């Protein structure tokens, strides 16, 4: 199979020749700068690629690395706006186009929230006056179709990394404490903020998908609604406050492309999975196996015929602290649990962190190349 055929077969619940693999494509299946520098040094490939996500310090992997690791997909995303892009404030601080200020603490590879511009008292008038980003800025779409056309001519699956992180955007604007208080006691305010952000993100992605919808295989987007030991809120509250917007996200995507929908949410989201399936989500990432109720065998048994799983190799303990042999064994175990009938894409649980040795990254993907289906072996 070609790389594209392999990935699409798995997402359509058909067994490919071997398990498809991902690293470095979507903004939640990537690798951060420190880990990537170590990997490139280990492989003798020289310097790391450019940082494409300042907050998370994600890099854009070099094509040589992706080919060496036999990754089955390639991804692209919108560009920065011509007006209103990130503003460097000095001293390890910057302000993004939403007005959120982040700061990089000393010795930390990431950026923390420092200023949430809509924290505190919030009124409909303040929402109406807020300087929202311009979703029509031409910088976002310049060269977008050309990128998709170039990738379409390769044998790789083409992923569009969409900006549809409505939950995260509202959390960053409001601040986590106020966001959760709104969810608990002021539903009208919660919904108003979600709606205001949705209007920006909807127009931005409507235009982008209009450019590339016919050229892509997967739309990937993320919005965390799970924690380590439970979902972010009760199921009734999720269905009242969050699911209606997620339905609009899925509807927007379906209106512009036949691509598969890959949705990322960390944490324990077992209780939400029937809703994801009902909405029409094709695959869930990262399958955080260390979270409550996210045992891979159980997920496969209960939902494996209706949704695909993308991820599952633990980054909290196994990848940073395990041996290469333990990593290979876990990949084989996951293949046995999740791979039957297709429906599984091998990837780490979220982005590869700086404490993950390059030997373990290589062990994970080397083991994936050995996860061959019986029909391919017989052939």
Tab-separated table of C-alpha atoms in Angstrom:
chain	number	residue	atom	x	y	z
A	1	UNK	CA	0.000	0.000	0.000
A	2	UNK	CA	0.985	3.608	-0.372
A	3	UNK	CA	1.211	5.620	2.829
A	4	UNK	CA	-2.073	7.320	2.001
A	5	UNK	CA	-3.866	4.042	1.270
A	6	UNK	CA	-2.578	2.566	4.520
A	7	UNK	CA	-3.834	5.410	6.693
A	8	UNK	CA	-7.217	5.668	5.018
A	9	UNK	CA	-7.735	1.898	5.252
A	10	UNK	CA	-7.215	2.042	9.010
A	11	UNK	CA	-9.585	4.993	9.393
A	12	UNK	CA	-12.206	3.090	7.380
A	13	UNK	CA	-11.843	0.048	9.654
A	14	UNK	CA	-10.088	-2.073	7.093
A	15	UNK	CA	-6.834	-3.893	7.777
A	16	UNK	CA	-3.942	-2.332	5.832
A	17	UNK	CA	-0.626	-4.046	5.150
A	18	UNK	CA	0.854	-2.728	8.413
A	19	UNK	CA	-0.258	-0.322	11.080
A	20	UNK	CA	-0.056	3.311	9.890
A	21	UNK	CA	2.194	5.607	11.925
A	22	UNK	CA	2.232	9.288	12.760
A	23	UNK	CA	4.767	11.655	14.276
A	24	UNK	CA	5.050	15.373	13.765
A	25	UNK	CA	1.952	16.061	11.680
A	26	UNK	CA	-0.978	17.468	13.669
A	27	UNK	CA	-0.312	20.010	16.437
A	28	UNK	CA	-0.990	17.259	18.981
A	29	UNK	CA	0.959	14.375	17.424
A	30	UNK	CA	4.191	16.339	17.112
A	31	UNK	CA	7.509	16.676	18.822
A	32	UNK	CA	8.768	19.624	20.856
A	33	UNK	CA	12.000	21.447	20.199
A	34	UNK	CA	14.215	19.818	22.830
A	35	UNK	CA	13.172	16.285	21.930
A	36	UNK	CA	13.518	16.991	18.217
A	37	UNK	CA	17.005	18.445	18.621
A	38	UNK	CA	18.042	15.296	20.483
A	39	UNK	CA	16.510	13.105	17.781
A	40	UNK	CA	18.210	14.998	14.943
A	41	UNK	CA	21.550	14.842	16.752
A	42	UNK	CA	21.131	11.116	17.306
A	43	UNK	CA	20.337	10.564	13.626
A	44	UNK	CA	23.096	12.896	12.430
A	45	UNK	CA	20.586	15.137	10.611
A	46	UNK	CA	21.853	18.453	11.905
A	47	UNK	CA	19.760	21.315	13.233
A	48	UNK	CA	16.131	21.227	14.262
A	49	UNK	CA	13.317	22.581	12.129
A	50	UNK	CA	11.456	25.855	12.719
A	51	UNK	CA	9.130	26.278	15.700
A	52	UNK	CA	5.535	26.327	14.429
A	53	UNK	CA	3.757	26.621	17.781
A	54	UNK	CA	5.438	29.029	20.190
A	55	UNK	CA	3.354	28.150	23.239
A	56	UNK	CA	4.061	24.421	22.975
A	57	UNK	CA	7.470	24.818	21.278
A	58	UNK	CA	6.480	22.396	18.543
A	59	UNK	CA	8.744	22.099	15.526
A	60	UNK	CA	8.064	21.338	11.878
A	61	UNK	CA	9.989	18.084	11.297
A	62	UNK	CA	12.386	17.911	8.380
A	63	UNK	CA	11.274	15.735	5.473
A	64	UNK	CA	14.421	13.648	5.886
A	65	UNK	CA	13.354	12.746	9.416
A	66	UNK	CA	9.796	11.887	8.403
A	67	UNK	CA	11.009	9.667	5.590
A	68	UNK	CA	13.589	7.991	7.810
A	69	UNK	CA	10.883	7.202	10.375
A	70	UNK	CA	8.447	6.033	7.657
A	71	UNK	CA	5.643	8.351	8.817
A	72	UNK	CA	2.478	7.889	6.760
A	73	UNK	CA	1.062	11.431	6.743
A	74	UNK	CA	2.062	15.000	6.008
A	75	UNK	CA	0.290	18.053	7.389
A	76	UNK	CA	-0.113	21.741	6.747
A	77	UNK	CA	-1.902	24.616	8.439
A	78	UNK	CA	-2.886	28.213	7.892
A	79	UNK	CA	-0.276	30.912	7.964
A	80	UNK	CA	0.012	33.848	10.327
A	81	UNK	CA	-2.197	36.871	9.646
A	82	UNK	CA	-0.632	39.908	8.011
A	83	UNK	CA	-2.086	42.068	10.790
A	84	UNK	CA	-2.398	41.116	14.441
A	85	UNK	CA	0.147	38.281	14.597
A	86	UNK	CA	2.034	37.479	17.805
A	87	UNK	CA	3.727	40.491	19.344
A	88	UNK	CA	6.987	39.949	21.225
A	89	UNK	CA	6.840	41.832	24.528
A	90	UNK	CA	10.396	41.043	25.633
A	91	UNK	CA	11.580	39.165	28.729
A	92	UNK	CA	10.174	35.882	27.450
A	93	UNK	CA	6.661	37.273	26.943
A	94	UNK	CA	4.390	37.642	23.920
A	95	UNK	CA	0.801	38.591	23.100
A	96	UNK	CA	-1.153	36.555	20.568
A	97	UNK	CA	-3.803	37.822	18.155
A	98	UNK	CA	-6.585	37.156	20.687
A	99	UNK	CA	-4.935	39.487	23.208
A	100	UNK	CA	-3.740	36.656	25.472
A	101	UNK	CA	-0.288	37.226	27.017
A	102	UNK	CA	2.019	34.313	27.759
A	103	UNK	CA	5.331	34.143	29.578
A	104	UNK	CA	8.108	31.547	29.498
A	105	UNK	CA	9.297	30.831	33.051
A	106	UNK	CA	13.077	30.424	33.493
A	107	UNK	CA	14.207	26.933	32.573
A	108	UNK	CA	10.794	25.945	31.202
A	109	UNK	CA	10.409	24.894	27.545
A	110	UNK	CA	6.811	26.154	27.369
A	111	UNK	CA	4.822	29.343	27.870
A	112	UNK	CA	2.341	29.871	30.707
A	113	UNK	CA	-0.726	32.091	30.722
A	114	UNK	CA	0.015	35.500	32.208
A	115	UNK	CA	-2.840	37.768	31.094
A	116	UNK	CA	-6.346	36.540	30.250
A	117	UNK	CA	-7.936	39.672	28.759
A	118	UNK	CA	-11.561	38.753	29.492
A	119	UNK	CA	-11.019	37.611	33.084
A	120	UNK	CA	-13.115	39.136	35.832
A	121	UNK	CA	-16.407	40.921	35.269
A	122	UNK	CA	-17.670	40.247	31.762
A	123	UNK	CA	-20.745	41.807	30.182
A	124	UNK	CA	-22.374	41.478	26.749
A	125	UNK	CA	-21.221	45.025	26.007
A	126	UNK	CA	-17.602	44.127	26.769
A	127	UNK	CA	-17.864	41.107	24.493
A	128	UNK	CA	-19.302	43.254	21.715
A	129	UNK	CA	-16.508	45.818	22.002
A	130	UNK	CA	-13.674	43.303	22.190
A	131	UNK	CA	-11.116	43.497	19.317
A	132	UNK	CA	-11.589	40.025	17.866
A	133	UNK	CA	-9.066	38.641	15.339
A	134	UNK	CA	-9.849	39.203	11.680
A	135	UNK	CA	-10.737	35.777	10.217
A	136	UNK	CA	-10.492	37.129	6.664
A	137	UNK	CA	-6.872	38.335	6.899
A	138	UNK	CA	-5.222	37.213	3.627
A	139	UNK	CA	-2.032	36.080	5.333
A	140	UNK	CA	-3.886	33.085	6.730
A	141	UNK	CA	-4.711	31.694	3.313
A	142	UNK	CA	-1.766	32.791	1.183
A	143	UNK	CA	-0.250	29.719	-0.443
A	144	UNK	CA	-2.632	27.369	1.364
A	145	UNK	CA	-3.945	25.638	-1.738
A	146	UNK	CA	-0.435	25.405	-3.177
A	147	UNK	CA	0.691	23.560	-0.046
A	148	UNK	CA	-2.200	21.124	-0.326
A	149	UNK	CA	-1.571	20.540	-4.037
A	150	UNK	CA	2.098	19.807	-3.402
A	151	UNK	CA	1.301	17.294	-0.670
A	152	UNK	CA	-1.457	15.720	-2.725
A	153	UNK	CA	1.102	14.786	-5.362
A	154	UNK	CA	3.020	12.684	-2.838
A	155	UNK	CA	2.037	9.225	-1.685
A	156	UNK	CA	1.305	10.456	1.828
A	157	UNK	CA	-2.022	11.106	3.491
A	158	UNK	CA	-2.703	14.853	3.641
A	159	UNK	CA	-3.775	16.336	6.973
A	160	UNK	CA	-5.126	19.841	7.377
A	161	UNK	CA	-4.439	21.036	10.940
A	162	UNK	CA	-7.482	23.202	11.557
A	163	UNK	CA	-7.898	25.959	14.112
A	164	UNK	CA	-11.151	24.938	15.769
A	165	UNK	CA	-10.051	24.908	19.412
A	166	UNK	CA	-13.095	26.683	20.773
A	167	UNK	CA	-12.846	25.393	24.349
A	168	UNK	CA	-9.179	26.307	24.660
A	169	UNK	CA	-9.623	29.735	23.110
A	170	UNK	CA	-12.389	30.679	25.532
A	171	UNK	CA	-10.387	29.305	28.473
A	172	UNK	CA	-7.367	31.392	27.539
A	173	UNK	CA	-9.467	34.537	27.100
A	174	UNK	CA	-11.491	34.130	30.262
A	175	UNK	CA	-8.952	32.405	32.489
A	176	UNK	CA	-9.510	28.868	33.723
A	177	UNK	CA	-11.053	29.811	37.068
A	178	UNK	CA	-13.637	32.177	35.587
A	179	UNK	CA	-14.308	29.763	32.725
A	180	UNK	CA	-15.231	26.965	35.110
A	181	UNK	CA	-17.284	29.316	37.295
A	182	UNK	CA	-19.240	30.393	34.203
A	183	UNK	CA	-19.831	26.764	33.316
A	184	UNK	CA	-21.154	26.145	36.799
A	185	UNK	CA	-23.292	29.215	37.386
A	186	UNK	CA	-23.691	31.507	34.362
A	187	UNK	CA	-24.603	29.466	31.320
A	188	UNK	CA	-25.769	32.454	29.295
A	189	UNK	CA	-22.383	34.142	29.680
A	190	UNK	CA	-20.566	30.895	28.912
A	191	UNK	CA	-22.563	30.412	25.721
A	192	UNK	CA	-22.129	34.039	24.661
A	193	UNK	CA	-18.352	33.810	24.874
A	194	UNK	CA	-18.344	30.490	23.033
A	195	UNK	CA	-20.553	31.956	20.313
A	196	UNK	CA	-18.368	35.047	19.873
A	197	UNK	CA	-15.243	32.918	19.457
A	198	UNK	CA	-17.069	30.442	17.241
A	199	UNK	CA	-17.990	33.170	14.780
A	200	UNK	CA	-14.303	34.007	14.307
A	201	UNK	CA	-13.121	30.406	14.070
A	202	UNK	CA	-16.004	29.350	11.825
A	203	UNK	CA	-15.314	32.030	9.229
A	204	UNK	CA	-11.576	31.408	9.362
A	205	UNK	CA	-11.974	27.671	8.752
A	206	UNK	CA	-14.828	28.064	6.273
A	207	UNK	CA	-12.505	30.046	4.037
A	208	UNK	CA	-9.590	27.667	4.534
A	209	UNK	CA	-11.639	24.552	3.803
A	210	UNK	CA	-13.075	26.271	0.756
A	211	UNK	CA	-9.495	26.486	-0.520
A	212	UNK	CA	-8.321	22.952	0.281
A	213	UNK	CA	-11.329	20.771	1.064
A	214	UNK	CA	-11.034	18.775	-2.153
A	215	UNK	CA	-7.343	18.006	-1.603
A	216	UNK	CA	-7.165	16.688	1.954
A	217	UNK	CA	-7.672	13.305	3.582
A	218	UNK	CA	-7.992	14.297	7.243
A	219	UNK	CA	-9.072	17.404	9.141
A	220	UNK	CA	-7.364	17.412	12.541
A	221	UNK	CA	-8.351	19.680	15.382
A	222	UNK	CA	-8.071	19.601	19.160
A	223	UNK	CA	-10.025	20.824	22.176
A	224	UNK	CA	-9.338	19.154	25.521
A	225	UNK	CA	-12.432	18.202	27.502
A	226	UNK	CA	-10.950	15.494	29.707
A	227	UNK	CA	-8.833	15.412	32.853
A	228	UNK	CA	-6.667	12.666	34.298
A	229	UNK	CA	-9.447	11.060	36.337
A	230	UNK	CA	-12.706	12.336	34.820
A	231	UNK	CA	-14.261	14.336	31.990
A	232	UNK	CA	-14.203	18.108	32.250
A	233	UNK	CA	-17.872	18.206	33.295
A	234	UNK	CA	-20.921	15.989	33.702
A	235	UNK	CA	-22.479	14.446	30.618
A	236	UNK	CA	-25.681	16.567	30.848
A	237	UNK	CA	-23.616	19.744	31.170
A	238	UNK	CA	-21.409	18.710	28.262
A	239	UNK	CA	-24.478	18.113	26.122
A	240	UNK	CA	-25.925	21.495	27.029
A	241	UNK	CA	-22.860	23.733	26.784
A	242	UNK	CA	-20.171	22.105	24.657
A	243	UNK	CA	-21.663	19.501	22.335
A	244	UNK	CA	-23.860	21.990	20.406
A	245	UNK	CA	-20.739	23.874	19.349
A	246	UNK	CA	-18.902	20.646	18.521
A	247	UNK	CA	-21.827	19.679	16.302
A	248	UNK	CA	-21.372	22.960	14.457
A	249	UNK	CA	-17.660	22.208	14.048
A	250	UNK	CA	-18.428	18.823	12.504
A	251	UNK	CA	-21.136	20.348	10.318
A	252	UNK	CA	-18.761	23.010	9.036
A	253	UNK	CA	-16.156	20.411	8.118
A	254	UNK	CA	-18.688	18.120	6.439
A	255	UNK	CA	-20.037	21.005	4.361
A	256	UNK	CA	-16.645	21.628	2.756
A	257	UNK	CA	-14.829	18.305	2.511
A	258	UNK	CA	-15.222	14.552	2.515
A	259	UNK	CA	-12.071	14.196	4.622
A	260	UNK	CA	-12.031	12.138	7.798
A	261	UNK	CA	-12.339	14.059	11.067
A	262	UNK	CA	-9.640	13.509	13.686
A	263	UNK	CA	-10.535	15.023	17.046
A	264	UNK	CA	-7.993	15.430	19.822
A	265	UNK	CA	-8.891	15.586	23.481
A	266	UNK	CA	-6.633	14.495	26.282
A	267	UNK	CA	-7.795	12.782	29.435
A	268	UNK	CA	-10.653	10.584	30.521
A	269	UNK	CA	-13.366	10.986	27.879
A	270	UNK	CA	-14.860	7.486	27.924
A	271	UNK	CA	-18.296	8.877	28.854
A	272	UNK	CA	-18.272	11.248	25.882
A	273	UNK	CA	-17.296	8.706	23.215
A	274	UNK	CA	-20.873	7.754	22.221
A	275	UNK	CA	-21.550	11.465	21.631
A	276	UNK	CA	-18.405	11.818	19.506
A	277	UNK	CA	-19.549	8.870	17.417
A	278	UNK	CA	-23.085	10.217	17.140
A	279	UNK	CA	-21.749	13.573	15.907
A	280	UNK	CA	-19.742	11.890	13.156
A	281	UNK	CA	-16.154	12.079	14.410
A	282	UNK	CA	-14.080	9.434	12.628
A	283	UNK	CA	-11.062	9.115	14.921
A	284	UNK	CA	-10.094	10.122	18.447
A	285	UNK	CA	-6.635	11.126	19.646
A	286	UNK	CA	-4.501	10.697	21.763
A	287	UNK	CA	-6.117	7.723	23.566
A	288	UNK	CA	-4.558	8.696	26.890
A	289	UNK	CA	-4.161	5.206	28.286
A	290	UNK	CA	-3.003	6.493	31.688
A	291	UNK	CA	-6.314	8.300	32.287
A	292	UNK	CA	-9.289	6.745	34.059
A	293	UNK	CA	-11.542	4.472	31.975
A	294	UNK	CA	-9.257	4.712	28.929
A	295	UNK	CA	-8.073	1.091	28.883
A	296	UNK	CA	-7.355	0.313	25.215
A	297	UNK	CA	-8.897	-3.157	25.170
A	298	UNK	CA	-12.137	-1.854	26.624
A	299	UNK	CA	-12.279	1.046	24.170
A	300	UNK	CA	-11.731	-1.286	21.228
A	301	UNK	CA	-14.382	-3.758	22.367
A	302	UNK	CA	-17.047	-1.152	23.011
A	303	UNK	CA	-16.381	1.400	20.281
A	304	UNK	CA	-13.845	-0.032	17.833
A	305	UNK	CA	-16.317	-0.683	15.035
A	306	UNK	CA	-17.584	2.905	15.085
A	307	UNK	CA	-14.562	5.112	15.760
A	308	UNK	CA	-10.841	4.792	15.073
A	309	UNK	CA	-8.111	5.343	17.651
A	310	UNK	CA	-5.017	7.422	16.935
A	311	UNK	CA	-2.234	7.295	19.536
A	312	UNK	CA	-1.981	5.280	22.717
A	313	UNK	CA	1.764	5.025	23.417
A	314	UNK	CA	2.152	6.578	26.842
A	315	UNK	CA	4.217	9.769	27.179
A	316	UNK	CA	3.768	10.208	30.921
A	317	UNK	CA	5.820	7.219	32.011
A	318	UNK	CA	6.712	4.752	29.265
A	319	UNK	CA	8.377	6.925	26.637
A	320	UNK	CA	10.428	9.109	28.995
A	321	UNK	CA	11.351	6.404	31.528
A	322	UNK	CA	11.014	3.051	29.792
A	323	UNK	CA	13.658	1.145	27.875
A	324	UNK	CA	13.541	0.689	24.099
A	325	UNK	CA	12.618	-2.943	24.692
A	326	UNK	CA	9.681	-1.909	26.873
A	327	UNK	CA	8.537	0.571	24.235
A	328	UNK	CA	8.629	-2.108	21.533
A	329	UNK	CA	6.679	-4.496	23.748
A	330	UNK	CA	3.996	-1.871	24.387
A	331	UNK	CA	3.630	-1.159	20.668
A	332	UNK	CA	3.117	-4.871	20.023
A	333	UNK	CA	0.598	-5.065	22.880
A	334	UNK	CA	-1.347	-2.091	21.562
A	335	UNK	CA	-1.365	-3.601	18.079
A	336	UNK	CA	-2.903	-6.775	19.475
A	337	UNK	CA	-5.499	-4.817	21.473
A	338	UNK	CA	-6.374	-2.052	19.033
A	339	UNK	CA	-5.280	-3.146	15.572
A	340	UNK	CA	-7.699	-5.950	14.732
A	341	UNK	CA	-9.878	-4.990	11.779
A	342	UNK	CA	-7.963	-1.761	11.306
A	343	UNK	CA	-9.008	1.322	13.215
A	344	UNK	CA	-5.688	2.119	14.904
A	345	UNK	CA	-2.948	4.615	14.002
A	346	UNK	CA	0.287	4.305	15.956
A	347	UNK	CA	1.368	7.518	17.655
A	348	UNK	CA	2.442	8.756	21.040
A	349	UNK	CA	-0.033	10.116	23.575
A	350	UNK	CA	0.248	13.794	22.623
A	351	UNK	CA	3.507	15.488	21.631
A	352	UNK	CA	6.917	13.934	22.271
A	353	UNK	CA	8.391	15.812	25.240
A	354	UNK	CA	12.027	16.867	25.904
A	355	UNK	CA	12.583	14.055	28.415
A	356	UNK	CA	11.898	11.301	25.848
A	357	UNK	CA	15.186	9.718	24.688
A	358	UNK	CA	15.579	9.500	20.909
A	359	UNK	CA	16.179	5.754	21.260
A	360	UNK	CA	12.605	5.363	22.498
A	361	UNK	CA	11.158	7.397	19.630
A	362	UNK	CA	13.025	5.177	17.178
A	363	UNK	CA	11.973	2.027	19.042
A	364	UNK	CA	8.298	3.025	18.869
A	365	UNK	CA	8.329	3.514	15.107
A	366	UNK	CA	10.609	0.543	14.390
A	367	UNK	CA	8.140	-1.659	16.255
A	368	UNK	CA	5.318	-0.135	14.241
A	369	UNK	CA	6.931	-1.203	10.996
A	370	UNK	CA	6.845	-4.756	12.344
A	371	UNK	CA	3.097	-4.638	13.095
A	372	UNK	CA	2.073	-6.375	9.892
A	373	UNK	CA	-1.407	-7.774	9.267
A	374	UNK	CA	-1.931	-11.438	8.500
A	375	UNK	CA	-3.341	-10.843	5.026
A	376	UNK	CA	-0.231	-8.893	4.070
A	377	UNK	CA	1.982	-11.661	5.462
A	378	UNK	CA	0.063	-14.295	3.542
A	379	UNK	CA	0.273	-12.218	0.380
